[in-house]
mmCIF file of C-alpha atoms in Angstrom:
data_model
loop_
_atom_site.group_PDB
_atom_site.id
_atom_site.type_symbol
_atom_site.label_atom_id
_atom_site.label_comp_id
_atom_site.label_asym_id
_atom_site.label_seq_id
_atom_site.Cartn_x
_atom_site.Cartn_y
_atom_site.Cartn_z
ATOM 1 C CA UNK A 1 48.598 104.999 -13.951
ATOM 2 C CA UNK A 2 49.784 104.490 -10.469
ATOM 3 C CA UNK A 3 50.514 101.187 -9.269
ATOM 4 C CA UNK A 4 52.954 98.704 -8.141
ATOM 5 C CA UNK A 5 55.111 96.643 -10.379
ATOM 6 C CA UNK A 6 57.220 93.384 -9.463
ATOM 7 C CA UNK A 7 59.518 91.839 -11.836
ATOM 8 C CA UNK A 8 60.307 89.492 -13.072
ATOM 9 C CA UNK A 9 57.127 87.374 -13.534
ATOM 10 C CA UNK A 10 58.677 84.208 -13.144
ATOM 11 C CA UNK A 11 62.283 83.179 -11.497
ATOM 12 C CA UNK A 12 63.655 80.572 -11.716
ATOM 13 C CA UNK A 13 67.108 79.969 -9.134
ATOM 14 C CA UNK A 14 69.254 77.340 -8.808
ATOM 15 C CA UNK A 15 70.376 75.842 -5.343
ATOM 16 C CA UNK A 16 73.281 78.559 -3.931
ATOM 17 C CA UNK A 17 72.515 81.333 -5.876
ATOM 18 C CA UNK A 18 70.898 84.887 -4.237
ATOM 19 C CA UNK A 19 68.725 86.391 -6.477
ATOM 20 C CA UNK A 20 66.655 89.480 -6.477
ATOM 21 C CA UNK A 21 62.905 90.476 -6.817
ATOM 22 C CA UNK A 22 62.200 94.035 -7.801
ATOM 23 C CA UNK A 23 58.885 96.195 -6.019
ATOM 24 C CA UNK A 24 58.655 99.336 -7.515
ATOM 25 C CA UNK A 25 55.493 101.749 -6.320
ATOM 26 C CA UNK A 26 54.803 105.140 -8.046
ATOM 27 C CA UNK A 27 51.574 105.736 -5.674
ATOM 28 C CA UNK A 28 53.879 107.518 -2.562
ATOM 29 C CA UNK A 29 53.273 105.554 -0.269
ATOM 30 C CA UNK A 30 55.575 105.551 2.720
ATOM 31 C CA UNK A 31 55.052 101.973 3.840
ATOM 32 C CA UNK A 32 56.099 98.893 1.697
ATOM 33 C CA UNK A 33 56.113 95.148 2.639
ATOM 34 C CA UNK A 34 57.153 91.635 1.270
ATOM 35 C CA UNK A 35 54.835 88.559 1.865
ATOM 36 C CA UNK A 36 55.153 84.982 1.103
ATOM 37 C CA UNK A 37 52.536 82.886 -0.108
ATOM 38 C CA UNK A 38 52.413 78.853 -0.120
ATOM 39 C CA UNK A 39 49.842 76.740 -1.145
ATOM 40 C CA UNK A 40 47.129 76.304 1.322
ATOM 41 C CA UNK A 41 48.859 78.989 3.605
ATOM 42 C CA UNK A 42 47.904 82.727 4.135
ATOM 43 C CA UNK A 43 50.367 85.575 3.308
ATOM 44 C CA UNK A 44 53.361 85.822 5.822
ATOM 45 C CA UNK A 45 55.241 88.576 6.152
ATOM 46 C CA UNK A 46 58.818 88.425 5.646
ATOM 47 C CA UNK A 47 59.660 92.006 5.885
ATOM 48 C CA UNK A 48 58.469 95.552 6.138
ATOM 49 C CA UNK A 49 59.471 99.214 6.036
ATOM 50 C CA UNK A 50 57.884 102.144 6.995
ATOM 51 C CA UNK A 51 60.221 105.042 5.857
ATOM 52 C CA UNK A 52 63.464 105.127 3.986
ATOM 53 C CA UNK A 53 66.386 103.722 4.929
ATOM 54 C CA UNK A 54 64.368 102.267 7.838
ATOM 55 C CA UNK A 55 62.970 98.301 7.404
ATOM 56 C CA UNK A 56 62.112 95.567 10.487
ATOM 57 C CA UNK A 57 61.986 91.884 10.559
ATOM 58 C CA UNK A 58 58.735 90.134 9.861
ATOM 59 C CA UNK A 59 57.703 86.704 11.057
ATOM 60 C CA UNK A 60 59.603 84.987 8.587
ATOM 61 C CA UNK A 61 62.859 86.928 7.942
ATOM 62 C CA UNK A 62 65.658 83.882 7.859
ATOM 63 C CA UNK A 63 67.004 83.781 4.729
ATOM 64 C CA UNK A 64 65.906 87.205 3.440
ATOM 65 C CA UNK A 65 67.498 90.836 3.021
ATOM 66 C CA UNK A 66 65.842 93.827 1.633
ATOM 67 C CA UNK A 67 66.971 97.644 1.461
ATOM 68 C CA UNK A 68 64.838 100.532 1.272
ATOM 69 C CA UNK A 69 66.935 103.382 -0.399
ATOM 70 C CA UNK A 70 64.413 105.395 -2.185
ATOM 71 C CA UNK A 71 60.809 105.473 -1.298
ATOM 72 C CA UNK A 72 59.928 104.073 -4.667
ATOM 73 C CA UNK A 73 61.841 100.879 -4.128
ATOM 74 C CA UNK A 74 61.760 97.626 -1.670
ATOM 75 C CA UNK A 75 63.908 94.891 -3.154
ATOM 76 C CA UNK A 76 63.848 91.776 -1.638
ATOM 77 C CA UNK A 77 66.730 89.102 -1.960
ATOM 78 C CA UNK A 78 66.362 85.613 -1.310
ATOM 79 C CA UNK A 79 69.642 83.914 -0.341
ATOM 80 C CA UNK A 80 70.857 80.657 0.079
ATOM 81 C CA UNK A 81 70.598 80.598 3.301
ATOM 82 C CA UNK A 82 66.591 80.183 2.564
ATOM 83 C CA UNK A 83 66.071 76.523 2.938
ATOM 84 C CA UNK A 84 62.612 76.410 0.779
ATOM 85 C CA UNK A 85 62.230 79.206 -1.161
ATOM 86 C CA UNK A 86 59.984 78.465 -3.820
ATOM 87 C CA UNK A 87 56.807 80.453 -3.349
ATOM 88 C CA UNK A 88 54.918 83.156 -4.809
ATOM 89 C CA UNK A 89 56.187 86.278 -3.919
ATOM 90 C CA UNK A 90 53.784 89.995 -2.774
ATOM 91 C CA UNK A 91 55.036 93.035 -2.278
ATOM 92 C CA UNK A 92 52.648 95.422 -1.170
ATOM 93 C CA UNK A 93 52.531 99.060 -0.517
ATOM 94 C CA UNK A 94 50.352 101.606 2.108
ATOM 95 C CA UNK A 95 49.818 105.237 2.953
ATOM 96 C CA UNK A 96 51.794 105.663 6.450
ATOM 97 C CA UNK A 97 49.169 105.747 9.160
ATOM 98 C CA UNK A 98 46.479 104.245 6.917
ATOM 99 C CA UNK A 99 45.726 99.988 7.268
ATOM 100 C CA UNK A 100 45.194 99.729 2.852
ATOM 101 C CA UNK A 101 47.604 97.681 1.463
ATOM 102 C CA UNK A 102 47.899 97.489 -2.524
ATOM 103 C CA UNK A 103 49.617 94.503 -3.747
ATOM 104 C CA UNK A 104 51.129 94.286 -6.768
ATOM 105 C CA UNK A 105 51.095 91.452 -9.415
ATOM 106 C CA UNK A 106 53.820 89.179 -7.935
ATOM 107 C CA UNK A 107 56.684 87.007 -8.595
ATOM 108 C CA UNK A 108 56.634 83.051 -8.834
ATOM 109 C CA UNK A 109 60.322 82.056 -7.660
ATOM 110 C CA UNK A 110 61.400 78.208 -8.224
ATOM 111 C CA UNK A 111 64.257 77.062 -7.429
ATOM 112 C CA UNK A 112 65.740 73.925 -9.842
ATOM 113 C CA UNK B 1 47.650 84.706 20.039
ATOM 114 C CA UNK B 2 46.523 86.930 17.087
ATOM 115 C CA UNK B 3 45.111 84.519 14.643
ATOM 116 C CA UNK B 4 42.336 84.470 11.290
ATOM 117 C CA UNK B 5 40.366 81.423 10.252
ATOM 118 C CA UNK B 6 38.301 81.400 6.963
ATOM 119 C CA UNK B 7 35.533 79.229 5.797
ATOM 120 C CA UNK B 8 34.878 77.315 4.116
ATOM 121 C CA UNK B 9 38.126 76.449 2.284
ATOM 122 C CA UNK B 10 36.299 75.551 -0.948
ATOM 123 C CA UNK B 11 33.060 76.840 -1.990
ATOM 124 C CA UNK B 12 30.888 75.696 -5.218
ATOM 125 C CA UNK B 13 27.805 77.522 -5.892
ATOM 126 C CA UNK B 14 25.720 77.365 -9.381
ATOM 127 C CA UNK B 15 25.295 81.011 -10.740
ATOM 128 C CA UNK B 16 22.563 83.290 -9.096
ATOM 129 C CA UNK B 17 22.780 81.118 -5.634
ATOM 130 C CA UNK B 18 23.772 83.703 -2.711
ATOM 131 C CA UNK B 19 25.737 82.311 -0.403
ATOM 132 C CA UNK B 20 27.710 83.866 2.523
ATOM 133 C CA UNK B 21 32.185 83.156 3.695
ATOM 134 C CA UNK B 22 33.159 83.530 7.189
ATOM 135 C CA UNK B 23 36.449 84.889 8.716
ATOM 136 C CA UNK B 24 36.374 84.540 12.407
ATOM 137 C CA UNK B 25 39.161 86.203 14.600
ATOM 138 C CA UNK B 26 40.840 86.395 17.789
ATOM 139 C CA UNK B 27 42.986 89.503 18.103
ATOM 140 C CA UNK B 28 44.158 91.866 20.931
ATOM 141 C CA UNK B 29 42.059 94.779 19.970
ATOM 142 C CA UNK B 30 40.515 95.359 16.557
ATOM 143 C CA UNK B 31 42.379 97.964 14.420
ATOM 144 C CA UNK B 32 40.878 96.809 10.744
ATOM 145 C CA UNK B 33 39.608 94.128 9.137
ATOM 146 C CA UNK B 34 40.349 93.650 5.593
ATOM 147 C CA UNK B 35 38.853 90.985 2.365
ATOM 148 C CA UNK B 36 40.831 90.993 -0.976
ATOM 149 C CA UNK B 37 40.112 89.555 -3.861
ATOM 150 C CA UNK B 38 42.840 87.039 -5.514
ATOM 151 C CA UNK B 39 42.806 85.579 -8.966
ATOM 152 C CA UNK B 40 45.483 82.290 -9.491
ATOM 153 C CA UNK B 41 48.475 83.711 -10.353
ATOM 154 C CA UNK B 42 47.552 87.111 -9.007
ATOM 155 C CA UNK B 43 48.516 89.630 -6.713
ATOM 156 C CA UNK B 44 45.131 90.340 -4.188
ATOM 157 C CA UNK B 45 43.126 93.103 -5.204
ATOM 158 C CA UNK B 46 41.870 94.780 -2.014
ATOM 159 C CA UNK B 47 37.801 95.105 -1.899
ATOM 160 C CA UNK B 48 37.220 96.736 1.762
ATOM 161 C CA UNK B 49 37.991 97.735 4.932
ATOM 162 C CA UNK B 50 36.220 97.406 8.282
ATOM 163 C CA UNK B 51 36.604 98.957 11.706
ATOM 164 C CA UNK B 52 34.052 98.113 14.485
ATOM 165 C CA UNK B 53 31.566 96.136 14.964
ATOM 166 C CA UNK B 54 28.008 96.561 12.658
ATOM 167 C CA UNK B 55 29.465 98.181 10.281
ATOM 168 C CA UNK B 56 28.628 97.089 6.703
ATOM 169 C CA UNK B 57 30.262 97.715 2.827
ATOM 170 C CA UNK B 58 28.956 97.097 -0.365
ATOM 171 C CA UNK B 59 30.367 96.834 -3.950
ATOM 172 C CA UNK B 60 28.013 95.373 -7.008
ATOM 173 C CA UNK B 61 27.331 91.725 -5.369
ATOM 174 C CA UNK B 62 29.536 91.745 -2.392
ATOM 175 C CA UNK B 63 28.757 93.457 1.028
ATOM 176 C CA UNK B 64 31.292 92.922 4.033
ATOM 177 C CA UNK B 65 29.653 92.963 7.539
ATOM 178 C CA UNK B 66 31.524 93.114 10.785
ATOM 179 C CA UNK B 67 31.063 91.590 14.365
ATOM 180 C CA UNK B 68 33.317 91.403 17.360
ATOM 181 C CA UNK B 69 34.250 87.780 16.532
ATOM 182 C CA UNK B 70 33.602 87.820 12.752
ATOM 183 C CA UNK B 71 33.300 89.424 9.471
ATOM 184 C CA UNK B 72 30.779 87.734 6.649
ATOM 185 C CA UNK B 73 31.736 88.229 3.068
ATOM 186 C CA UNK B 74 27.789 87.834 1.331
ATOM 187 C CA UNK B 75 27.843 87.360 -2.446
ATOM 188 C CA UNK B 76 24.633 87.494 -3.686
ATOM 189 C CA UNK B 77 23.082 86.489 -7.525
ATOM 190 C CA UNK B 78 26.716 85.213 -7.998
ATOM 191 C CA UNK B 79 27.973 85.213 -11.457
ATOM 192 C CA UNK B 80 30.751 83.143 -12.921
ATOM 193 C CA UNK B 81 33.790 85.679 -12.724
ATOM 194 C CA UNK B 82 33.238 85.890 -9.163
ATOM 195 C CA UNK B 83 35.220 83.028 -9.100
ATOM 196 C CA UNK B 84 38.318 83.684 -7.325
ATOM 197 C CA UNK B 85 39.726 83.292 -3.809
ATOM 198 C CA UNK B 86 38.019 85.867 -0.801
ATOM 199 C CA UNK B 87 41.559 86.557 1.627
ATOM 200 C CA UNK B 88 40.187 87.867 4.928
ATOM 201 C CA UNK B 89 42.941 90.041 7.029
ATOM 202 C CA UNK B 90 43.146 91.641 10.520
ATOM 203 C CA UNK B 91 45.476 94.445 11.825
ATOM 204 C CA UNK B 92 45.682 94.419 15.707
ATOM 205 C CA UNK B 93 44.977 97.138 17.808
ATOM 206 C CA UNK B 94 48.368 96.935 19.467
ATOM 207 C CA UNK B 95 50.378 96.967 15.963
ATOM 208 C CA UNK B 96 51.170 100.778 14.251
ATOM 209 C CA UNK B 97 53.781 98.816 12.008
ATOM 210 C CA UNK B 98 50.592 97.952 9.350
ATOM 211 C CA UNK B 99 51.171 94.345 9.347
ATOM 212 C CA UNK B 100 48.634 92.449 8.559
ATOM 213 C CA UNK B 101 47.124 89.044 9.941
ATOM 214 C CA UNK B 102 45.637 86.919 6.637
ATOM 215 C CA UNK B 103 43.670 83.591 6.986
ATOM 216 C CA UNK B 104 44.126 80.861 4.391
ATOM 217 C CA UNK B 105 41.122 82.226 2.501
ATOM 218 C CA UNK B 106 38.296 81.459 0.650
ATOM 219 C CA UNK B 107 38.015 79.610 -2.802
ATOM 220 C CA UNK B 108 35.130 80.276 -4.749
ATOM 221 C CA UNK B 109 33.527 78.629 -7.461
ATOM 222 C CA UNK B 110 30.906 79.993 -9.250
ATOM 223 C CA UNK B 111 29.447 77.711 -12.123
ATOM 224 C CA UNK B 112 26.945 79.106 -14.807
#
């Protein structure tokens, strides 16, 4: 089945630490983006990339890093530079040229 | 500045009552407008896409309908796993980078 995966599930960091969601998409898709969600708040996008090796800022960058070195793959790390970053966690994925984003199932991050 | 407002925030309907959610929008030129369905704890699971103005899409009890201001998400004969929350999503006309505009969304309620 195609799809997107995220792992882990849950996450659970404490204060200083980096840690590191995984986004893996089998469906070859060319674009691939991270969004934040917060309670009572829409998605924000933190980054996105639309080829390999290739990745922008979104609005909400500080404190983030990605890397795009297979088309499959858009990990996201959250560092400790990121003042609040418990949230729930979307990566999502798109055709190139084509407004569809898939999401997949995400990944709750709390920080102790 | 580009920006999505749903409504209401909450809704509570008793099974079988139609009712309709709103996502007005101000953007600089219309590219898509997009409504995804999320369950708690879920990633969203996209339901449709819409590109100008009178155009209309339908799945079992939903249809999507578009204006120049605003999109209408109509559920009608609700039943109780309908229950879930409606994200509403713009891309602008000015943006080829696929990022997407969401409002806060739309919590639904549907009680049998």
């Amino acid at each position: 089945d195609g799809g997107i995966t995220q792992s882990p599930k849950y996450l659970f960091r404490k204060e200083g630490q980096n840690v590191t969601l995984s986004c893996e998409q089998n469906l070859n898709h060319d674009a691939m983006y991270w969004y934040r969600q917060d309670p009572g708040q829409g998605l924000r996008l933190i980054y996105y990339s639309q080829i390999v090796n290739d990745f922008q800022k979104g609005d909400i960058a500080e404190g983030y890093s990605v890397s795009r070195e297979k088309k499959e793959s858009f990990p996201l790390t959250v560092t400790s530079a990121q003042k609040n970053p418990t949230a729930f966690y979307l990566c999502a994925s798109s055709i190139r040229g084509h407004n569809e984003q898939f999401f997949g199932p995400g990944t709750r991050l709390t920080v102790l | 500045e580009d920006q999505v407002t749903q409504s209401p925030e909450a809704l509570r309907l008793q099974e079988g009552e139609s009712s309709s959610l709103n996502c007005s929008y101000t953007v600089s030129g219309l590219r898509g407008l997009f409504w995804y369905r999320q369950d708690p704890g879920k990633g969203p699971e996209f339901l449709f896409t819409l590109y100008s103005a009178g155009e209309e899409k339908e799945k079992e009890r939903l249809k999507a309908t578009l204006t120049k201001k605003e999109s209408f998400l109509h559920i009608t004969a609700p039943k109780p796993e309908d229950s879930a929350t409606y994200l509403c999503a713009v891309q602008a006309g000015w943006s080829n980078t696929g990022k997407l505009i969401f409002g806060q969304g739309t919590t639904l309620q549907v009680k049998p």
